[in-house]
Coordinates of C-alpha atoms and ligand atoms in Angstrom, one line a residue:
X1 CA 181.8 132.8 9.8
X2 CA 180.0 136.1 9.4
X3 CA 181.9 139.0 10.8
X4 CA 179.2 139.9 13.3
X5 CA 179.7 136.6 15.0
X6 CA 183.4 137.0 15.5
X7 CA 185.1 138.3 18.6
X8 CA 185.5 142.1 18.9
X9 CA 188.7 143.3 17.4
X10 CA 191.4 143.5 20.0
X11 CA 189.5 141.1 22.3
X12 CA 191.0 137.7 22.3
X13 CA 190.0 134.2 23.2
X14 CA 192.6 132.5 25.4
X15 CA 192.6 129.0 23.9
X16 CA 193.2 125.7 25.8
X17 CA 196.8 125.6 24.4
X18 CA 197.5 128.9 26.1
X19 CA 195.6 128.6 29.4
X20 CA 198.2 126.4 31.2
X21 CA 200.8 129.2 30.8
X22 CA 198.2 131.8 32.0
X23 CA 197.3 129.7 35.0
X24 CA 201.0 129.1 35.9
X25 CA 201.7 132.8 35.7
X26 CA 198.6 133.7 37.7
X27 CA 199.3 131.0 40.3
X28 CA 202.9 132.1 40.6
X29 CA 201.9 135.7 41.3
X30 CA 199.2 134.7 43.7
X31 CA 201.4 132.6 45.9
X32 CA 204.1 135.3 45.8
X33 CA 201.6 137.9 47.0
X34 CA 200.3 135.6 49.7
X35 CA 203.9 135.3 50.8
X36 CA 204.2 139.0 51.3
X37 CA 200.9 139.3 53.1
X38 CA 198.8 140.9 50.3
X39 CA 195.1 140.0 50.3
X40 CA 192.9 139.7 47.2
X41 CA 190.0 142.0 46.4
X42 CA 187.6 141.6 43.5
X43 CA 185.8 144.6 42.1
X44 CA 183.1 144.8 39.4
X45 CA 184.2 145.3 35.8
X46 CA 181.7 148.1 35.2
X47 CA 181.7 151.4 37.2
X48 CA 180.2 154.8 36.9
X49 CA 182.0 156.8 34.2
X50 CA 182.4 159.6 36.7
X51 CA 184.8 157.5 38.8
X52 CA 187.4 157.2 36.1
X53 CA 187.0 160.8 35.0
X54 CA 187.6 162.0 38.5
X55 CA 190.5 159.7 39.4
X56 CA 192.5 159.2 36.2
X57 CA 192.0 162.8 35.0
X58 CA 189.9 164.4 32.2
X59 CA 192.9 165.2 29.9
X60 CA 194.6 161.8 30.0
X61 CA 194.8 159.5 27.0
X62 CA 192.6 156.9 28.7
X63 CA 189.7 159.3 29.5
X64 CA 190.0 161.3 26.4
X65 CA 189.9 158.5 23.9
X66 CA 190.3 155.0 25.2
X67 CA 187.2 154.3 27.4
X68 CA 184.3 152.0 26.6
X69 CA 181.5 154.2 27.8
X70 CA 177.8 153.6 27.3
X71 CA 174.4 154.5 28.8
X72 CA 172.6 151.6 30.5
X73 CA 168.9 151.2 30.4
X74 CA 168.4 153.8 33.2
X75 CA 170.4 156.4 31.2
X76 CA 173.3 156.2 33.6
X77 CA 176.7 156.6 32.0
X78 CA 178.8 153.4 32.8
X79 CA 182.3 152.5 31.7
X80 CA 184.1 149.2 31.4
X81 CA 187.1 149.6 33.7
X82 CA 190.3 150.7 31.9
X83 CA 192.4 150.0 35.0
X84 CA 192.0 148.9 38.5
X85 CA 193.3 151.6 40.9
X86 CA 190.2 153.8 40.6
X87 CA 187.8 150.9 41.4
X88 CA 190.0 149.7 44.2
X89 CA 190.0 153.2 45.8
X90 CA 186.3 153.4 45.4
X91 CA 185.9 150.0 47.1
X92 CA 188.1 150.7 50.1
X93 CA 186.3 154.0 50.6
X94 CA 182.9 152.5 50.2
X95 CA 183.6 149.8 52.8
X96 CA 185.6 152.1 55.1
X97 CA 188.5 149.6 55.3
X98 CA 191.2 152.3 55.2
X99 CA 189.6 154.5 57.8
X100 CA 191.6 155.5 60.9
X101 CA 194.9 154.9 59.2
X102 CA 194.2 151.1 58.7
X103 CA 196.9 149.6 56.5
X104 CA 195.6 147.6 53.5
X105 CA 197.8 145.6 51.2
X106 CA 195.5 144.5 48.4
X107 CA 195.8 142.9 45.0
X108 CA 193.3 142.1 42.2
X109 CA 193.3 140.6 38.8
X110 CA 191.1 140.6 35.7
X111 CA 190.2 142.1 32.4
X112 CA 190.6 145.8 31.6
X113 CA 189.2 147.6 28.5
X114 CA 190.8 150.4 26.4
X115 CA 189.9 151.4 22.9
X116 CA 193.4 151.4 21.5
X117 CA 194.8 150.4 18.2
X118 CA 195.3 146.6 18.5
X119 CA 198.8 145.3 17.8
X120 CA 201.2 142.9 19.4
X121 CA 201.1 143.4 23.2
X122 CA 198.3 146.0 22.9
X123 CA 194.7 144.9 23.0
X124 CA 191.2 146.3 23.7
X125 CA 190.5 143.7 26.4
X126 CA 193.7 142.9 28.3
X127 CA 194.4 141.5 31.7
X128 CA 196.2 142.9 34.6
X129 CA 197.3 141.9 38.0
X130 CA 197.5 144.9 40.2
X131 CA 198.6 145.7 43.8
X132 CA 197.6 148.7 45.9
X133 CA 198.8 149.6 49.4
X134 CA 197.0 152.2 51.6
X135 CA 198.2 154.1 54.6
X136 CA 201.9 153.5 54.3
X137 CA 203.7 156.6 53.1
X138 CA 207.4 155.7 53.4
X139 CA 209.9 154.5 50.8
X140 CA 210.1 151.1 52.5
X141 CA 206.8 150.1 51.0
X142 CA 207.7 151.4 47.6
X143 CA 210.8 149.2 47.9
X144 CA 208.7 146.2 48.9
X145 CA 206.6 146.5 45.8
X146 CA 209.7 146.6 43.7
X147 CA 211.3 143.7 45.6
X148 CA 208.3 141.5 45.1
X149 CA 208.2 142.1 41.4
X150 CA 212.0 141.4 41.2
X151 CA 211.4 138.1 43.0
X152 CA 208.6 137.4 40.4
X153 CA 211.0 138.0 37.5
X154 CA 213.4 135.6 39.3
X155 CA 210.8 132.9 39.6
X156 CA 209.8 133.3 36.0
X157 CA 213.3 133.4 34.7
X158 CA 213.0 136.9 33.3
X159 CA 215.5 138.9 35.3
X160 CA 218.0 139.2 32.5
X161 CA 215.4 140.8 30.1
X162 CA 213.8 143.4 32.3
X163 CA 215.0 146.8 33.5
X164 CA 213.7 148.9 36.3
X165 CA 213.2 152.6 35.4
X166 CA 212.6 154.9 38.3
X167 CA 211.7 158.6 38.7
X168 CA 210.2 160.9 41.3
X169 CA 207.4 163.3 40.3
X170 CA 207.5 165.2 43.6
X171 CA 204.6 166.7 45.4
X172 CA 201.7 168.2 43.5
X173 CA 202.9 171.7 44.5
X174 CA 206.4 170.9 43.1
X175 CA 204.8 169.6 39.9
X176 CA 202.8 172.8 39.5
X177 CA 206.0 174.8 39.8
X178 CA 207.8 172.6 37.3
X179 CA 204.8 172.6 35.0
X180 CA 205.0 176.4 34.8
X181 CA 208.7 176.4 34.0
X182 CA 208.3 173.7 31.4
X183 CA 205.4 175.5 29.7
X184 CA 207.3 178.8 29.7
X185 CA 210.3 177.0 28.1
X186 CA 208.2 175.2 25.4
X187 CA 205.9 178.2 24.7
X188 CA 209.0 180.2 23.7
X189 CA 209.8 177.4 21.1
X190 CA 206.3 176.7 20.0
X191 CA 207.1 176.5 16.3
X192 CA 209.5 173.6 17.0
X193 CA 206.9 171.4 18.7
X194 CA 204.9 168.6 17.0
X195 CA 201.1 168.9 16.8
X196 CA 200.4 166.4 19.6
X197 CA 202.8 168.2 22.0
X198 CA 201.3 171.6 21.1
X199 CA 197.9 170.3 22.2
X200 CA 199.3 168.8 25.4
X201 CA 201.0 172.1 26.2
X202 CA 197.7 173.4 27.5
X203 CA 196.1 170.1 28.6
X204 CA 198.9 167.9 30.1
X205 CA 202.3 169.4 29.4
X206 CA 204.2 166.8 31.5
X207 CA 203.2 164.1 28.9
X208 CA 205.3 166.0 26.4
X209 CA 208.4 164.6 28.2
X210 CA 207.6 161.1 26.9
X211 CA 206.8 162.2 23.4
X212 CA 208.2 159.8 20.7
X213 CA 208.9 162.6 18.2
X214 CA 212.7 163.0 17.8
X215 CA 212.6 166.7 17.2
X216 CA 210.6 167.2 20.4
X217 CA 213.0 165.0 22.3
X218 CA 215.9 167.1 21.0
X219 CA 214.2 170.2 22.1
X220 CA 213.7 168.8 25.6
X221 CA 217.5 168.3 26.2
X222 CA 217.8 171.9 27.4
X223 CA 214.4 172.1 29.1
X224 CA 214.0 172.5 32.9
X225 CA 214.4 169.2 34.7
X226 CA 211.8 167.8 37.1
X227 CA 214.5 166.7 39.5
X228 CA 215.5 170.3 40.1
X229 CA 212.0 171.2 41.2
X230 CA 211.5 168.3 43.7
X231 CA 210.4 169.4 47.2
X232 CA 212.5 168.3 50.1
X233 CA 210.2 165.6 51.4
X234 CA 210.0 164.0 47.9
X235 CA 213.8 164.2 47.5
X236 CA 214.3 162.5 50.9
X237 CA 211.7 159.8 50.0
X238 CA 213.4 159.1 46.7
X239 CA 216.8 158.8 48.3
X240 CA 215.3 156.4 50.8
X241 CA 213.9 154.3 48.1
X242 CA 217.2 154.2 46.2
X243 CA 219.1 153.3 49.3
X244 CA 216.8 150.3 49.9
X245 CA 217.1 149.1 46.3
X246 CA 220.9 149.4 46.5
X247 CA 220.9 147.5 49.8
X248 CA 218.8 144.7 48.2
X249 CA 221.0 144.6 45.2
X250 CA 218.3 145.5 42.7
X251 CA 219.6 147.3 39.6
X252 CA 217.7 150.3 38.3
X253 CA 218.1 153.3 36.0
X254 CA 216.8 156.8 36.8
X255 CA 214.7 158.0 33.9
X256 CA 214.0 161.7 34.4
X257 CA 211.4 161.6 31.6
X258 CA 209.3 158.9 33.1
X259 CA 206.0 160.6 34.0
X260 CA 203.3 158.0 33.5
X261 CA 200.0 158.7 31.8
X262 CA 197.7 159.2 34.7
X263 CA 197.1 162.3 36.7
X264 CA 197.1 160.8 40.1
X265 CA 200.8 159.9 40.6
X266 CA 203.2 161.8 42.9
X267 CA 206.7 161.0 44.3
X268 CA 207.8 157.5 43.2
X269 CA 206.9 156.3 39.7
X270 CA 208.5 153.2 38.1
X271 CA 208.2 150.9 35.1
X272 CA 209.7 147.5 34.4
X273 CA 210.6 147.5 30.7
X274 CA 211.9 145.0 28.2
X275 CA 213.4 145.4 24.8
X276 CA 212.1 142.0 23.7
X277 CA 208.6 143.0 22.8
X278 CA 209.0 145.8 20.3
X279 CA 207.2 149.0 21.0
X280 CA 205.0 147.5 23.8
X281 CA 207.9 147.2 26.2
X282 CA 206.4 148.1 29.6
X283 CA 205.4 144.9 31.4
X284 CA 204.7 146.4 34.8
X285 CA 204.2 150.0 35.9
X286 CA 203.2 151.9 39.0
X287 CA 203.8 154.6 41.5
X288 CA 202.6 156.5 44.5
X289 CA 199.3 158.4 44.6
X290 CA 199.0 160.0 48.0
X291 CA 196.4 162.5 46.9
X292 CA 194.0 160.2 45.2
X293 CA 191.9 159.0 48.1
X294 CA 191.2 162.5 49.3
X295 CA 190.5 163.7 45.7
X296 CA 187.8 161.0 45.6
X297 CA 186.2 162.2 48.8
X298 CA 188.1 160.3 51.5
X299 CA 190.4 161.4 54.3
X300 CA 194.1 162.0 53.3
X301 CA 195.4 158.5 52.7
X302 CA 198.8 157.5 51.3
X303 CA 198.6 155.1 48.4
X304 CA 201.0 153.2 46.2
X305 CA 200.6 150.4 43.7
X306 CA 201.4 148.9 40.3
X307 CA 199.8 146.8 37.6
X308 CA 201.4 144.3 35.3
X309 CA 200.0 143.3 31.9
X310 CA 199.6 139.5 31.8
X311 CA 199.5 139.3 27.9
X312 CA 202.9 141.0 27.6
X313 CA 204.5 138.8 30.3
X314 CA 203.0 135.6 28.7
X315 CA 204.3 136.8 25.3
X316 CA 207.7 137.3 26.8
X317 CA 207.8 133.8 28.3
X318 CA 206.7 132.3 25.0
X319 CA 208.9 134.3 22.7
X320 CA 212.0 133.6 24.8
X321 CA 210.9 130.0 25.1
X322 CA 211.0 130.2 28.9
X323 CA 207.8 128.2 29.4
X324 CA 208.3 125.5 32.0
X325 CA 208.4 122.1 30.3
X326 CA 206.0 120.5 32.8
X327 CA 203.2 122.7 31.3
X328 CA 203.1 120.8 28.1
X329 CA 201.7 117.8 29.9
X330 CA 198.2 118.1 31.2
X331 CA 197.3 114.4 31.8
X332 CA 199.3 111.9 33.8
X333 CA 197.4 108.8 33.3
X334 CA 195.0 107.6 30.5
X335 CA 192.6 104.8 31.3
X336 CA 191.7 102.5 28.4
X337 CA 188.9 99.9 28.7
X338 CA 187.5 97.4 26.2
X339 CA 184.1 96.0 26.4
X340 CA 181.1 97.0 28.5
X341 CA 182.0 95.1 31.7
X342 CA 185.6 96.4 31.6
X343 CA 184.3 100.0 31.1
X344 CA 182.2 99.7 34.2
X345 CA 185.1 98.3 36.2
X346 CA 187.4 101.1 34.9
X347 CA 184.9 103.7 35.9
X348 CA 184.7 102.4 39.5
X349 CA 188.5 102.0 39.7
X350 CA 189.2 105.4 38.4
X351 CA 187.0 107.0 41.1
X352 CA 188.8 105.0 43.7
X353 CA 192.1 106.3 42.3
X354 CA 190.8 109.9 42.4
X355 CA 189.9 109.4 46.0
X356 CA 193.4 108.3 46.9
X357 CA 195.5 110.4 44.5
X358 CA 193.7 113.7 44.3
X359 CA 196.5 115.4 42.5
X360 CA 196.8 112.8 39.8
X361 CA 195.5 114.0 36.4
X362 CA 193.5 111.0 35.1
X363 CA 191.6 110.8 31.9
X364 CA 189.2 107.9 31.3
X365 CA 188.7 107.0 27.7
X366 CA 185.3 108.1 26.4
X367 CA 183.6 107.0 23.2
X368 CA 184.8 103.4 23.1
X369 CA 187.1 102.4 20.3
X370 CA 189.4 99.5 19.5
X371 CA 192.4 98.6 21.6
X372 CA 194.6 100.2 19.1
X373 CA 192.7 103.5 18.7
X374 CA 192.4 103.9 22.5
X375 CA 196.2 103.5 23.0
X376 CA 196.7 106.0 20.2
X377 CA 194.6 108.5 22.0
X378 CA 196.5 107.7 25.2
X379 CA 199.8 108.4 23.4
X380 CA 198.5 111.6 21.8
X381 CA 197.3 112.9 25.2
X382 CA 200.9 113.1 26.3
X383 CA 200.1 111.1 29.4
X384 CA 203.0 109.2 31.1
X385 CA 201.1 106.0 31.6
X386 CA 198.2 104.1 30.2
X387 CA 196.0 101.8 32.3
X388 CA 194.4 99.0 30.3
X389 CA 191.5 96.8 31.2
X390 CA 189.9 94.1 29.0
X391 CA 188.1 90.8 29.6
X392 CA 191.3 89.0 30.7
X393 CA 192.4 91.7 33.2
X394 CA 188.8 91.8 34.5
X395 CA 188.8 88.1 35.2
X396 CA 192.2 88.3 37.0
X397 CA 191.3 91.6 38.8
X398 CA 194.4 93.3 37.5
X399 CA 195.1 96.4 35.3
X400 CA 197.7 96.5 32.6
X401 CA 200.1 99.3 33.5
X402 CA 201.8 100.6 30.4
X403 CA 204.5 103.2 30.5
X404 CA 204.1 105.4 27.4
X405 CA 207.4 107.3 27.3
X406 CA 209.9 104.5 27.3
X407 CA 210.0 104.1 31.1
X408 CA 210.0 100.3 31.1
X409 CA 207.8 97.3 30.1
X410 CA 204.0 96.8 30.5
X411 CA 203.1 94.8 33.6
X412 CA 199.9 93.7 35.4
X413 CA 199.1 95.3 38.7
X414 CA 196.5 94.0 41.1
X415 CA 193.6 96.4 41.6
X416 CA 194.4 96.8 45.3
X417 CA 198.0 97.6 44.6
X418 CA 197.3 100.2 41.9
X419 CA 197.1 103.4 43.9
X420 CA 200.5 102.8 45.6
X421 CA 202.0 101.7 42.3
X422 CA 200.8 104.8 40.6
X423 CA 201.9 107.1 43.4
X424 CA 205.4 105.6 43.4
X425 CA 205.7 106.0 39.6
X426 CA 204.3 109.5 39.4
X427 CA 206.6 110.6 42.1
X428 CA 209.6 109.7 40.0
X429 CA 208.8 112.2 37.3
Ligands
ATP1 P1 201.5 151.9 27.5 O1 202.4 153.0 27.7 O2 202.1 150.6 26.9 O3 200.2 152.3 26.8 P2 200.2 152.4 30.0 O4 201.1 153.3 30.7 O5 199.0 152.9 29.3 O6 201.0 151.5 29.0 P3 199.3 151.3 32.5 O7 198.0 152.0 32.5 O8 200.3 151.7 33.4 O9 199.8 151.2 31.0 O10 199.0 149.7 32.7 C1 199.9 148.8 33.3 C2 200.4 147.7 32.4 O11 199.2 147.1 31.8 C3 201.2 148.2 31.2 O12 202.5 148.3 31.7 C4 201.1 147.0 30.3 O13 201.8 145.9 30.6 C5 199.6 146.7 30.5 N1 198.8 147.3 29.4 C6 198.3 148.6 29.4 N2 197.6 148.8 28.3 C7 197.5 147.6 27.6 C8 196.9 147.2 26.4 N3 196.1 148.0 25.7 N4 197.1 145.9 26.0 C9 197.8 145.0 26.8 N5 198.5 145.4 27.9 C10 198.3 146.7 28.3
MG2 MG1 198.5 153.3 27.3

């Protein structure tokens, strides 16, 4: 196929073999969030470029080099959303649903776009499920967010492969003071810094803390520590969060170098990381952003949230072979019919069955074929049972009920008795 007709690099089709796992993952998260009282919000995929510049910050990786930005036909600069928090804040402000201190516990899901170097676990279109909470400023809600992700890892069977990393960034004033101390320390050792970090020293010095360059990391050992600059309120908040995690028995490690890439965070930041995916080890990340709503033109409003990367979690489930076995079967019953009269009867019967057993996954053979070839298709479909109707069955008003996975012998079932018979048999598996 000509290259111009292929998918854009880093943007993937999710094929029918993969969608059952995606749907299972998405449904598991959705029902978990329902259980904690979170409500779904859906935002557009395209927003004004200004929104992301203002919220994420001009000197972050995302805004500097990762956004898909273009002018539309009116000449307005638009951007494919690189993340969901900015859009979500815009939406709650636009609709006034956080006014007067109203608490909102929201979640969203969908594609995000970043022009990064594609590799395993890193794509240009990827998918997130994100959660944002407004107007709750205590450590209890930070703890709830972490608790619900911990429950999710439990449901997915991933608790043993993820670690919670935690840090506090303090208030923006505390960060300004820390920033000055860090810049002073590093400026005195400028010749030892790598090029990237030199550049960041003036633009976004806190990002130097998570530099991957070993020499820079060595240099940082003696650098001033963010924890020593925390304001009293942030310190108390962080202690409150840790006490709750301890009480709930959730293990965590404090990572004093965890700063997150976005400008808007304050106080709590956290990441769930795994060592099972190579360099792309963060599967879920978030934190508190109490200043963001005001920065975007609203009243002061506390905010906290996280986003998880669906691709990375799906990869993790696949690579550890922790995909639930039930997902490999997408059809329960395969209906074979031979001859025109039998086909008509099968069609009517199958619709009656769908009325009575709405959860049964029934595939009616299409395209005719011999007795043998239809049963072959039934077998290949991974269905548990085949139903068979030919001239004889038609005359006797019965259906051949054929277990396909060694669950007993074929038998004839009267049409009237078929729904109950199927229900009983499908219940056993
Ligand atoms: P990373 O450090 O891996 O670049 P990030 O800090 O840029 O991640 P966030 O903006 O916090 O990521 O997004 C939250 C989550 O979304 C990440 O933890 C990850 O699981 C997922 N994610 C981010 N960027 C990508 C991407 N390009 N491809 C796939 N998943 C991604
Ligand atoms: Mg990134």
